[in-house]
């Protein structure tokens, strides 16, 4: 069984008590099911740019990203293709420009003259065949994808067998490209100290102090992966208290243990984590070779360290 990873970006858009939803067409990922607008993040593409692009493509609406609301993961097995597809889905709150005109009601291939005229383009491609603004009560009557129901606080119904399309969606992996979805934590204790880990020699960023965390496993939820990494890299038991945002990293020539440059795309979600009962920071054997050591620092000490990009951003924002 081939284990495959993808990242998707989706948007929650409200207008006058109505939410924007789309229905996948026969060529979409979830034929005849309704979901939030959005779709796959391209290689090297920032997820915030991806969700803006997908909403424009699917419904012809210009949106802005307000904040990251949630991150969920799901796995689908396609026996005929011998593929297990893990998708990490980033759910963003979106806003529309002031004065933007939005229409209610159902939109489909006949909507070329409406403000959702972009839906007719998607219909031609077979990806999305309808788009509409509906109240939450109306959306609750539709067959929804699980991540959409969860995002809207509605009952989640498992997908029936065969509800997801496979088709030609699994091209051979590019030999020199890598996608890494990671979960990282701005980890603090009750005294306000920050836990950081130092990147080991032989890995990109060697010697820099980094946020605890790392790549999530196939089938693993991001927050669960982060708490596992926290035990492995720092010997701490923590609890996730807040989702802070998402960080995008593209390094077209990353040199790591593989011994040759690789085109790396990293999508990294950042959580705030509290360790209620801190102990001495210890890197456990299961952490692997990428973490040299871990330590607690005051914020004043941390800002003077050589920090990774993601650690610098998270610590800088925490001091505002």
mmCIF file of C-alpha atoms in Angstrom, residues 44-266:
data_model
loop_
_atom_site.group_PDB
_atom_site.id
_atom_site.type_symbol
_atom_site.label_atom_id
_atom_site.label_comp_id
_atom_site.label_asym_id
_atom_site.label_seq_id
_atom_site.Cartn_x
_atom_site.Cartn_y
_atom_site.Cartn_z
ATOM 1 C CA UNK A 44 5.662 25.325 -2.740
ATOM 2 C CA UNK A 45 2.352 27.232 -2.450
ATOM 3 C CA UNK A 46 1.501 29.091 0.723
ATOM 4 C CA UNK A 47 -1.780 27.635 2.103
ATOM 5 C CA UNK A 48 -3.189 31.144 2.605
ATOM 6 C CA UNK A 49 -2.616 31.865 -1.081
ATOM 7 C CA UNK A 50 -4.098 28.484 -2.028
ATOM 8 C CA UNK A 51 -7.420 29.085 -0.272
ATOM 9 C CA UNK A 52 -7.796 32.542 -1.867
ATOM 10 C CA UNK A 53 -7.033 31.052 -5.289
ATOM 11 C CA UNK A 54 -9.410 28.107 -4.854
ATOM 12 C CA UNK A 55 -12.325 30.282 -3.715
ATOM 13 C CA UNK A 56 -11.805 32.595 -6.682
ATOM 14 C CA UNK A 57 -11.631 29.637 -9.079
ATOM 15 C CA UNK A 58 -14.686 27.894 -7.664
ATOM 16 C CA UNK A 59 -17.110 30.744 -7.022
ATOM 17 C CA UNK A 60 -15.542 33.874 -8.517
ATOM 18 C CA UNK A 61 -15.328 35.639 -5.171
ATOM 19 C CA UNK A 62 -12.331 37.621 -3.939
ATOM 20 C CA UNK A 63 -11.602 36.884 -0.277
ATOM 21 C CA UNK A 64 -8.999 37.703 2.350
ATOM 22 C CA UNK A 65 -7.669 35.368 5.035
ATOM 23 C CA UNK A 66 -8.622 36.454 8.538
ATOM 24 C CA UNK A 67 -7.232 33.607 10.653
ATOM 25 C CA UNK A 68 -6.661 29.875 10.869
ATOM 26 C CA UNK A 69 -9.610 28.240 12.614
ATOM 27 C CA UNK A 70 -8.751 24.553 12.768
ATOM 28 C CA UNK A 71 -6.570 21.804 11.350
ATOM 29 C CA UNK A 72 -7.891 18.279 10.867
ATOM 30 C CA UNK A 73 -6.569 15.167 9.174
ATOM 31 C CA UNK A 74 -8.329 12.250 7.500
ATOM 32 C CA UNK A 75 -7.253 9.090 5.698
ATOM 33 C CA UNK A 76 -8.975 7.378 2.773
ATOM 34 C CA UNK A 77 -7.951 3.990 1.379
ATOM 35 C CA UNK A 78 -8.336 3.291 -2.319
ATOM 36 C CA UNK A 79 -7.927 -0.463 -2.689
ATOM 37 C CA UNK A 80 -7.885 -0.497 -6.495
ATOM 38 C CA UNK A 81 -5.069 2.048 -6.589
ATOM 39 C CA UNK A 82 -3.351 0.491 -3.562
ATOM 40 C CA UNK A 83 -3.118 3.970 -2.043
ATOM 41 C CA UNK A 84 -3.822 5.264 1.465
ATOM 42 C CA UNK A 85 -4.297 9.021 1.139
ATOM 43 C CA UNK A 86 -3.729 11.185 4.214
ATOM 44 C CA UNK A 87 -5.029 14.750 3.836
ATOM 45 C CA UNK A 88 -4.242 17.534 6.297
ATOM 46 C CA UNK A 89 -6.987 20.148 5.935
ATOM 47 C CA UNK A 90 -6.440 23.745 7.022
ATOM 48 C CA UNK A 91 -9.700 25.573 7.715
ATOM 49 C CA UNK A 92 -9.465 29.363 7.456
ATOM 50 C CA UNK A 93 -11.872 32.120 8.394
ATOM 51 C CA UNK A 94 -12.237 34.346 5.321
ATOM 52 C CA UNK A 95 -13.552 37.833 4.775
ATOM 53 C CA UNK A 96 -14.885 39.550 1.672
ATOM 54 C CA UNK A 97 -13.912 43.068 0.588
ATOM 55 C CA UNK A 98 -16.161 45.807 1.909
ATOM 56 C CA UNK A 99 -19.040 46.396 -0.468
ATOM 57 C CA UNK A 100 -18.677 43.011 -2.191
ATOM 58 C CA UNK A 101 -21.989 41.815 -3.538
ATOM 59 C CA UNK A 102 -23.090 38.316 -2.549
ATOM 60 C CA UNK A 103 -26.247 36.588 -3.678
ATOM 61 C CA UNK A 104 -28.359 33.985 -1.917
ATOM 62 C CA UNK A 105 -29.824 30.851 -3.369
ATOM 63 C CA UNK A 106 -28.486 27.957 -5.366
ATOM 64 C CA UNK A 107 -25.973 28.512 -8.135
ATOM 65 C CA UNK A 108 -24.994 26.075 -10.830
ATOM 66 C CA UNK A 109 -24.126 26.028 -14.504
ATOM 67 C CA UNK A 110 -26.825 28.625 -15.218
ATOM 68 C CA UNK A 111 -25.236 31.150 -12.867
ATOM 69 C CA UNK A 112 -23.017 32.871 -15.426
ATOM 70 C CA UNK A 113 -24.736 36.233 -14.889
ATOM 71 C CA UNK A 114 -24.657 36.124 -11.081
ATOM 72 C CA UNK A 115 -21.988 37.312 -8.664
ATOM 73 C CA UNK A 116 -20.972 33.660 -8.361
ATOM 74 C CA UNK A 117 -20.341 33.375 -12.072
ATOM 75 C CA UNK A 118 -17.009 31.654 -11.398
ATOM 76 C CA UNK A 119 -19.002 28.547 -10.491
ATOM 77 C CA UNK A 120 -19.790 28.034 -14.163
ATOM 78 C CA UNK A 121 -16.080 27.713 -14.859
ATOM 79 C CA UNK A 122 -15.759 25.032 -12.207
ATOM 80 C CA UNK A 123 -18.801 23.224 -13.638
ATOM 81 C CA UNK A 124 -17.135 23.040 -17.016
ATOM 82 C CA UNK A 125 -14.127 21.402 -15.373
ATOM 83 C CA UNK A 126 -16.360 18.976 -13.501
ATOM 84 C CA UNK A 127 -14.883 19.821 -10.095
ATOM 85 C CA UNK A 128 -17.678 21.887 -8.526
ATOM 86 C CA UNK A 129 -21.183 21.892 -9.937
ATOM 87 C CA UNK A 130 -23.053 24.115 -7.454
ATOM 88 C CA UNK A 131 -22.398 26.916 -4.982
ATOM 89 C CA UNK A 132 -24.775 28.687 -2.642
ATOM 90 C CA UNK A 133 -25.200 30.861 0.410
ATOM 91 C CA UNK A 134 -27.311 29.072 3.011
ATOM 92 C CA UNK A 135 -28.266 29.399 6.642
ATOM 93 C CA UNK A 136 -26.768 26.920 9.077
ATOM 94 C CA UNK A 137 -30.134 25.183 9.382
ATOM 95 C CA UNK A 138 -30.280 24.767 5.603
ATOM 96 C CA UNK A 139 -26.721 23.454 5.435
ATOM 97 C CA UNK A 140 -27.578 20.895 8.107
ATOM 98 C CA UNK A 141 -30.034 19.299 5.663
ATOM 99 C CA UNK A 142 -27.335 18.660 3.045
ATOM 100 C CA UNK A 143 -25.008 15.651 2.710
ATOM 101 C CA UNK A 144 -21.748 17.128 4.022
ATOM 102 C CA UNK A 145 -18.126 16.085 4.093
ATOM 103 C CA UNK A 146 -17.036 15.321 7.678
ATOM 104 C CA UNK A 147 -14.538 18.201 7.877
ATOM 105 C CA UNK A 148 -17.237 20.673 6.768
ATOM 106 C CA UNK A 149 -19.726 19.435 9.356
ATOM 107 C CA UNK A 150 -17.074 19.626 12.064
ATOM 108 C CA UNK A 151 -16.068 23.159 11.081
ATOM 109 C CA UNK A 152 -19.696 24.312 11.272
ATOM 110 C CA UNK A 153 -20.428 22.549 14.564
ATOM 111 C CA UNK A 154 -22.894 20.149 12.933
ATOM 112 C CA UNK A 155 -23.209 16.378 13.518
ATOM 113 C CA UNK A 156 -20.453 14.489 11.702
ATOM 114 C CA UNK A 157 -21.579 11.556 9.579
ATOM 115 C CA UNK A 158 -18.948 9.105 8.299
ATOM 116 C CA UNK A 159 -18.660 8.927 4.537
ATOM 117 C CA UNK A 160 -20.270 5.901 2.887
ATOM 118 C CA UNK A 161 -17.937 3.497 1.049
ATOM 119 C CA UNK A 162 -16.922 4.837 -2.343
ATOM 120 C CA UNK A 163 -17.886 8.433 -1.527
ATOM 121 C CA UNK A 164 -14.437 9.715 -2.440
ATOM 122 C CA UNK A 165 -13.138 9.658 -5.984
ATOM 123 C CA UNK A 166 -9.730 8.275 -6.896
ATOM 124 C CA UNK A 167 -9.421 8.196 -10.705
ATOM 125 C CA UNK A 168 -6.049 9.554 -11.863
ATOM 126 C CA UNK A 169 -5.447 11.550 -8.689
ATOM 127 C CA UNK A 170 -2.288 9.653 -7.692
ATOM 128 C CA UNK A 171 0.542 10.399 -10.124
ATOM 129 C CA UNK A 172 3.930 8.844 -9.296
ATOM 130 C CA UNK A 173 5.761 10.875 -6.635
ATOM 131 C CA UNK A 174 8.416 13.261 -7.894
ATOM 132 C CA UNK A 175 11.828 11.770 -7.036
ATOM 133 C CA UNK A 176 13.334 15.057 -5.855
ATOM 134 C CA UNK A 177 10.339 16.708 -4.210
ATOM 135 C CA UNK A 178 9.243 16.330 -0.618
ATOM 136 C CA UNK A 179 6.138 17.518 1.226
ATOM 137 C CA UNK A 180 6.373 17.645 4.991
ATOM 138 C CA UNK A 181 3.408 18.562 7.150
ATOM 139 C CA UNK A 182 4.498 19.394 10.672
ATOM 140 C CA UNK A 183 3.024 20.525 13.975
ATOM 141 C CA UNK A 184 5.079 22.723 16.285
ATOM 142 C CA UNK A 185 4.513 24.290 19.663
ATOM 143 C CA UNK A 186 5.272 27.525 21.436
ATOM 144 C CA UNK A 187 5.703 25.587 24.680
ATOM 145 C CA UNK A 188 5.710 27.415 28.010
ATOM 146 C CA UNK A 189 5.506 26.542 31.698
ATOM 147 C CA UNK A 190 3.623 28.386 34.494
ATOM 148 C CA UNK A 191 6.688 30.573 35.097
ATOM 149 C CA UNK A 192 6.658 31.760 31.485
ATOM 150 C CA UNK A 193 9.792 29.896 30.410
ATOM 151 C CA UNK A 194 9.964 28.677 26.796
ATOM 152 C CA UNK A 195 11.070 25.184 25.793
ATOM 153 C CA UNK A 196 13.319 25.059 22.726
ATOM 154 C CA UNK A 197 15.161 22.270 20.923
ATOM 155 C CA UNK A 198 18.471 22.522 19.087
ATOM 156 C CA UNK A 199 18.739 21.100 15.554
ATOM 157 C CA UNK A 200 21.443 18.443 15.231
ATOM 158 C CA UNK A 201 24.366 18.432 12.810
ATOM 159 C CA UNK A 202 23.586 17.078 9.352
ATOM 160 C CA UNK A 203 20.081 18.560 9.248
ATOM 161 C CA UNK A 204 18.928 21.836 7.662
ATOM 162 C CA UNK A 205 19.377 24.624 10.205
ATOM 163 C CA UNK A 206 21.922 22.707 12.290
ATOM 164 C CA UNK A 207 22.753 24.530 15.515
ATOM 165 C CA UNK A 208 19.661 26.724 15.530
ATOM 166 C CA UNK A 209 17.184 26.619 18.384
ATOM 167 C CA UNK A 210 13.800 25.471 17.180
ATOM 168 C CA UNK A 211 10.244 24.987 18.382
ATOM 169 C CA UNK A 212 9.497 21.478 19.679
ATOM 170 C CA UNK A 213 7.579 19.447 17.130
ATOM 171 C CA UNK A 214 8.051 17.871 13.753
ATOM 172 C CA UNK A 215 6.461 15.994 10.933
ATOM 173 C CA UNK A 216 3.231 14.196 11.722
ATOM 174 C CA UNK A 217 2.863 10.496 10.997
ATOM 175 C CA UNK A 218 0.546 9.093 8.360
ATOM 176 C CA UNK A 219 -2.914 8.910 9.930
ATOM 177 C CA UNK A 220 -2.007 11.180 12.856
ATOM 178 C CA UNK A 221 -3.887 14.311 13.902
ATOM 179 C CA UNK A 222 -1.620 17.399 14.103
ATOM 180 C CA UNK A 223 -2.158 18.169 17.801
ATOM 181 C CA UNK A 224 -1.586 14.510 18.698
ATOM 182 C CA UNK A 225 1.643 14.485 16.692
ATOM 183 C CA UNK A 226 2.879 17.618 18.433
ATOM 184 C CA UNK A 227 2.306 16.203 21.926
ATOM 185 C CA UNK A 228 4.114 12.999 20.906
ATOM 186 C CA UNK A 229 7.066 15.037 19.634
ATOM 187 C CA UNK A 230 7.089 17.068 22.851
ATOM 188 C CA UNK A 231 7.654 13.891 24.878
ATOM 189 C CA UNK A 232 10.307 12.628 22.452
ATOM 190 C CA UNK A 233 12.240 15.876 22.030
ATOM 191 C CA UNK A 234 11.882 17.449 25.463
ATOM 192 C CA UNK A 235 10.620 14.807 27.874
ATOM 193 C CA UNK A 236 7.570 16.953 28.713
ATOM 194 C CA UNK A 237 3.861 16.244 28.982
ATOM 195 C CA UNK A 238 1.866 19.213 27.724
ATOM 196 C CA UNK A 239 -1.600 20.261 26.654
ATOM 197 C CA UNK A 240 -2.595 22.249 23.587
ATOM 198 C CA UNK A 241 -4.367 25.462 24.551
ATOM 199 C CA UNK A 242 -4.544 27.449 21.303
ATOM 200 C CA UNK A 243 -3.979 27.240 17.549
ATOM 201 C CA UNK A 244 -1.716 30.153 16.609
ATOM 202 C CA UNK A 245 -1.368 29.898 12.830
ATOM 203 C CA UNK A 246 0.431 28.282 9.918
ATOM 204 C CA UNK A 247 3.914 28.792 8.555
ATOM 205 C CA UNK A 248 4.988 27.958 4.995
ATOM 206 C CA UNK A 249 8.546 27.019 4.066
ATOM 207 C CA UNK A 250 9.910 26.287 0.602
ATOM 208 C CA UNK A 251 13.542 25.317 0.162
ATOM 209 C CA UNK A 252 14.231 24.267 -3.439
ATOM 210 C CA UNK A 253 17.657 22.843 -2.573
ATOM 211 C CA UNK A 254 17.500 21.557 1.003
ATOM 212 C CA UNK A 255 20.469 19.378 1.893
ATOM 213 C CA UNK A 256 19.807 16.826 4.607
ATOM 214 C CA UNK A 257 20.677 13.224 5.502
ATOM 215 C CA UNK A 258 19.679 12.062 1.989
ATOM 216 C CA UNK A 259 22.981 13.478 0.743
ATOM 217 C CA UNK A 260 21.566 15.352 -2.241
ATOM 218 C CA UNK A 261 19.593 18.593 -2.636
ATOM 219 C CA UNK A 262 15.824 18.100 -2.493
ATOM 220 C CA UNK A 263 12.958 20.461 -3.284
ATOM 221 C CA UNK A 264 11.324 20.669 0.141
ATOM 222 C CA UNK A 265 7.916 22.146 0.868
ATOM 223 C CA UNK A 266 7.051 22.369 4.533
#
